[in-house]
Structures are given as C-alpha cells and as structure tokens.
C-alpha cells in the first residue's frame, strides 16, 4: 500500500510522527510526503490537502493521511478532488466505518484535537480495513461517484 501524507503548519509535527509510523509498517510499501516539512512553512491547508488527494486521484498513492489544526480543512480540500473520499476520524469506530461504509481512501486528523498516541493507534488500525465492493454500502458510495461524474467540470 502506498500512502501519501500531508499537513499544514498546524499539523506538520503530527504528520511527521504518522509518516514515520507508516514507514515502519510492513503493510506500507511507500510513504509519499508532500509536505509541509515543518511548522515554518505556512502554506495553507488547501494547498496540501489538494496536492495529497491528487496523488490518489492520479494513481500514485492508494491512501492518504492528512493533518491540519482540526482535520476539517484538509478533509474538505481532499473531498474536492474527484474520486477522493476523505473523513475526519478521531475515534476507532469512525476510522473503521470511513473505510467499510464510505470507501474513504483518506483519513484526517486535527493536531489541536487528538494526541499523537491515539492518532497512531487509529492509523495502525485503519491500515487493516478494506472496503467490500459486494457489501450493501457499495451502492451508496456508487451514488456519490455517479453524482460526481455527472457534475464533473468539462
Ligand atoms: O485547522 C485548520 C483548517 O481546518 C487549519 O490548520 C487552521 O486554519 P485557520 O483556523 O483558518 O487558521
């Protein structure tokens, strides 16, 4: 599994911790860090959230872990990229359902909301979840994709 990570300055330190965790996980074949490297880089969260989501949309990455102050800004940004589904998940159940119900490729965290140890536990669990395309959830997700395709900018 190839995982892209990104954060704004508020999330950079947590993102770096999660990047290092992912790099040491045998289920992860590659970690792509699109920045920011540290809190001195003040590029805004949409720049990073969109850049990471585009890596998924163009097939360079399978999953994404994004961080900002709340997790909300990077989630909104990533969800603007066609084909990408992102969710803020600060608890285990939401993280699990974001994959199993919603086929989200992206999980986001707020560094001002969650501590690093809980975020690392959730990411470790999240790597193990997969979406079942034969599940009852599949048609619901397909409805979102259909809307996206019908309304795609030409
Ligand atoms: O949390 C953020 C966006 O959701 C970001 O880290 C801070 O954004 P701001 O409150 O607009 O500065």
Tab-separated table of C-alpha atoms and ligand atoms in Angstrom:
chain	number	residue	atom	x	y	z
A	1	UNK	CA	0.000	0.000	0.000
A	2	UNK	CA	1.314	3.462	-0.960
A	3	UNK	CA	0.312	6.196	1.469
A	4	UNK	CA	0.553	9.934	0.861
A	5	UNK	CA	0.856	12.208	3.893
A	6	UNK	CA	0.408	15.961	4.112
A	7	UNK	CA	-0.212	18.730	6.610
A	8	UNK	CA	-0.271	22.472	7.042
A	9	UNK	CA	1.914	24.155	9.656
A	10	UNK	CA	-0.533	23.296	12.446
A	11	UNK	CA	-0.332	19.612	11.588
A	12	UNK	CA	3.262	19.233	10.461
A	13	UNK	CA	4.678	17.673	13.622
A	14	UNK	CA	1.868	15.137	13.988
A	15	UNK	CA	2.078	14.377	10.271
A	16	UNK	CA	5.802	13.688	10.657
A	17	UNK	CA	5.132	11.276	13.520
A	18	UNK	CA	2.478	9.468	11.487
A	19	UNK	CA	4.770	9.388	8.436
A	20	UNK	CA	7.469	7.677	10.478
A	21	UNK	CA	4.949	5.214	11.879
A	22	UNK	CA	3.721	4.384	8.377
A	23	UNK	CA	7.264	3.992	7.069
A	24	UNK	CA	7.864	1.285	9.666
A	25	UNK	CA	4.671	-0.642	8.962
A	26	UNK	CA	5.146	-3.734	6.811
A	27	UNK	CA	1.783	-3.174	5.094
A	28	UNK	CA	3.068	0.106	3.645
A	29	UNK	CA	5.290	-0.167	0.586
A	30	UNK	CA	5.856	3.570	0.133
A	31	UNK	CA	5.177	6.789	2.022
A	32	UNK	CA	4.912	9.929	-0.110
A	33	UNK	CA	5.312	13.105	1.937
A	34	UNK	CA	4.069	16.161	0.049
A	35	UNK	CA	4.787	18.494	2.986
A	36	UNK	CA	4.905	20.722	4.812
A	37	UNK	CA	8.169	19.601	6.344
A	38	UNK	CA	7.898	21.731	9.484
A	39	UNK	CA	5.792	24.494	11.034
A	40	UNK	CA	7.914	27.248	9.483
A	41	UNK	CA	6.264	26.534	6.112
A	42	UNK	CA	2.998	28.478	6.189
A	43	UNK	CA	1.396	27.182	3.009
A	44	UNK	CA	-2.324	26.893	3.731
A	45	UNK	CA	-4.154	23.612	4.282
A	46	UNK	CA	-5.942	23.534	0.876
A	47	UNK	CA	-2.596	23.516	-0.933
A	48	UNK	CA	-1.504	20.424	0.942
A	49	UNK	CA	-4.866	18.666	1.069
A	50	UNK	CA	-5.407	19.068	-2.658
A	51	UNK	CA	-1.846	18.018	-3.530
A	52	UNK	CA	-2.183	14.835	-1.493
A	53	UNK	CA	-5.619	13.990	-2.877
A	54	UNK	CA	-4.353	14.437	-6.424
A	55	UNK	CA	-1.741	11.764	-5.766
A	56	UNK	CA	-4.594	9.366	-5.029
A	57	UNK	CA	-6.719	10.513	-7.947
A	58	UNK	CA	-3.861	10.049	-10.405
A	59	UNK	CA	-2.926	6.619	-9.045
A	60	UNK	CA	0.375	7.488	-7.373
A	61	UNK	CA	-0.975	6.648	-3.915
A	62	UNK	CA	-3.621	4.287	-2.547
A	63	UNK	CA	-4.381	6.031	0.747
A	64	UNK	CA	-3.784	9.349	2.445
A	65	UNK	CA	-3.220	10.638	5.976
A	66	UNK	CA	-3.731	14.388	6.281
A	67	UNK	CA	-3.394	16.713	9.256
A	68	UNK	CA	-4.318	20.323	9.977
A	69	UNK	CA	-5.455	22.029	13.168
A	70	UNK	CA	-8.874	20.389	13.196
A	71	UNK	CA	-8.651	17.871	10.334
A	72	UNK	CA	-11.638	19.584	8.773
A	73	UNK	CA	-9.880	21.873	6.301
A	74	UNK	CA	-7.747	19.155	4.757
A	75	UNK	CA	-10.797	16.850	4.589
A	76	UNK	CA	-12.887	19.448	2.760
A	77	UNK	CA	-9.995	20.132	0.396
A	78	UNK	CA	-9.327	16.463	-0.375
A	79	UNK	CA	-13.018	15.831	-0.993
A	80	UNK	CA	-12.975	18.409	-3.797
A	81	UNK	CA	-10.729	16.153	-5.874
A	82	UNK	CA	-12.933	13.874	-7.993
A	83	UNK	CA	-12.808	10.259	-6.878
A	84	UNK	CA	-11.350	11.028	-3.470
A	85	UNK	CA	-13.267	10.459	-0.243
A	86	UNK	CA	-11.831	11.838	2.987
A	87	UNK	CA	-13.104	11.832	6.564
A	88	UNK	CA	-12.007	13.272	9.874
A	89	UNK	CA	-11.770	10.352	12.281
A	90	UNK	CA	-10.652	10.917	15.847
A	91	UNK	CA	-12.053	7.625	17.113
A	92	UNK	CA	-11.598	3.995	16.132
A	93	UNK	CA	-15.191	3.358	15.094
A	94	UNK	CA	-15.334	6.318	12.708
A	95	UNK	CA	-11.982	5.337	11.222
A	96	UNK	CA	-13.240	1.797	10.614
A	97	UNK	CA	-16.548	2.906	9.125
A	98	UNK	CA	-14.876	5.536	6.922
A	99	UNK	CA	-13.357	2.621	5.040
A	100	UNK	CA	-16.009	-0.067	5.404
A	101	UNK	CA	-19.072	2.143	4.859
A	102	UNK	CA	-17.714	5.019	2.798
A	103	UNK	CA	-14.696	3.561	0.987
A	104	UNK	CA	-12.655	6.568	2.095
A	105	UNK	CA	-9.074	6.486	0.940
A	106	UNK	CA	-8.143	9.416	3.171
A	107	UNK	CA	-8.209	9.826	6.942
A	108	UNK	CA	-7.634	13.219	8.500
A	109	UNK	CA	-6.707	14.394	11.983
A	110	UNK	CA	-6.698	17.643	13.870
A	111	UNK	CA	-3.450	18.144	15.728
A	112	UNK	CA	-5.315	20.507	18.069
A	113	UNK	CA	-7.917	17.834	18.764
A	114	UNK	CA	-6.142	14.488	19.079
A	115	UNK	CA	-2.894	13.439	20.720
A	116	UNK	CA	-0.181	11.608	18.797
A	117	UNK	CA	-0.550	8.264	20.556
A	118	UNK	CA	-4.266	7.947	19.809
A	119	UNK	CA	-3.719	9.125	16.226
A	120	UNK	CA	-1.020	6.474	15.762
A	121	UNK	CA	-3.289	3.753	17.192
A	122	UNK	CA	-6.100	4.776	14.841
A	123	UNK	CA	-3.796	4.856	11.803
A	124	UNK	CA	-2.426	1.407	12.645
A	125	UNK	CA	-5.961	0.006	12.856
A	126	UNK	CA	-7.104	1.924	9.762
A	127	UNK	CA	-4.407	0.333	7.596
A	128	UNK	CA	-6.059	-3.028	8.198
A	129	UNK	CA	-9.517	-2.097	6.986
A	130	UNK	CA	-10.709	-2.716	3.460
A	131	UNK	CA	-13.889	-1.850	1.610
A	132	UNK	CA	-16.036	-4.738	0.417
A	133	UNK	CA	-17.390	-3.896	-3.050
A	134	UNK	CA	-20.019	-6.628	-2.586
A	135	UNK	CA	-21.347	-5.018	0.610
A	136	UNK	CA	-24.625	-3.127	0.937
A	137	UNK	CA	-22.568	0.041	1.317
A	138	UNK	CA	-21.219	-0.175	-2.223
A	139	UNK	CA	-24.346	1.126	-3.952
A	140	UNK	CA	-24.424	4.121	-1.604
A	141	UNK	CA	-20.861	5.067	-2.393
A	142	UNK	CA	-21.562	4.487	-6.085
A	143	UNK	CA	-24.332	7.076	-5.880
A	144	UNK	CA	-21.776	9.676	-4.772
A	145	UNK	CA	-19.430	8.708	-7.587
A	146	UNK	CA	-22.291	8.917	-10.082
A	147	UNK	CA	-23.141	12.448	-8.923
A	148	UNK	CA	-19.501	13.423	-9.203
A	149	UNK	CA	-19.257	12.093	-12.753
A	150	UNK	CA	-22.493	13.725	-13.928
A	151	UNK	CA	-21.416	17.065	-12.480
A	152	UNK	CA	-17.747	16.857	-13.442
A	153	UNK	CA	-16.329	20.075	-14.811
A	154	UNK	CA	-15.759	19.772	-18.533
B	1	LIG	O1	-7.492	23.511	11.077
B	1	LIG	C1	-7.255	24.135	10.081
B	1	LIG	C2	-8.237	24.200	8.970
B	1	LIG	O2	-9.363	23.386	9.207
B	1	LIG	C3	-6.011	24.889	9.921
B	1	LIG	O3	-4.924	24.224	10.500
B	1	LIG	C4	-6.107	26.262	10.579
B	1	LIG	O4	-6.952	27.060	9.837
B	1	LIG	P1	-7.303	28.549	10.329
B	1	LIG	O5	-8.087	28.424	11.619
B	1	LIG	O6	-8.128	29.127	9.221
B	1	LIG	O7	-6.001	29.262	10.538
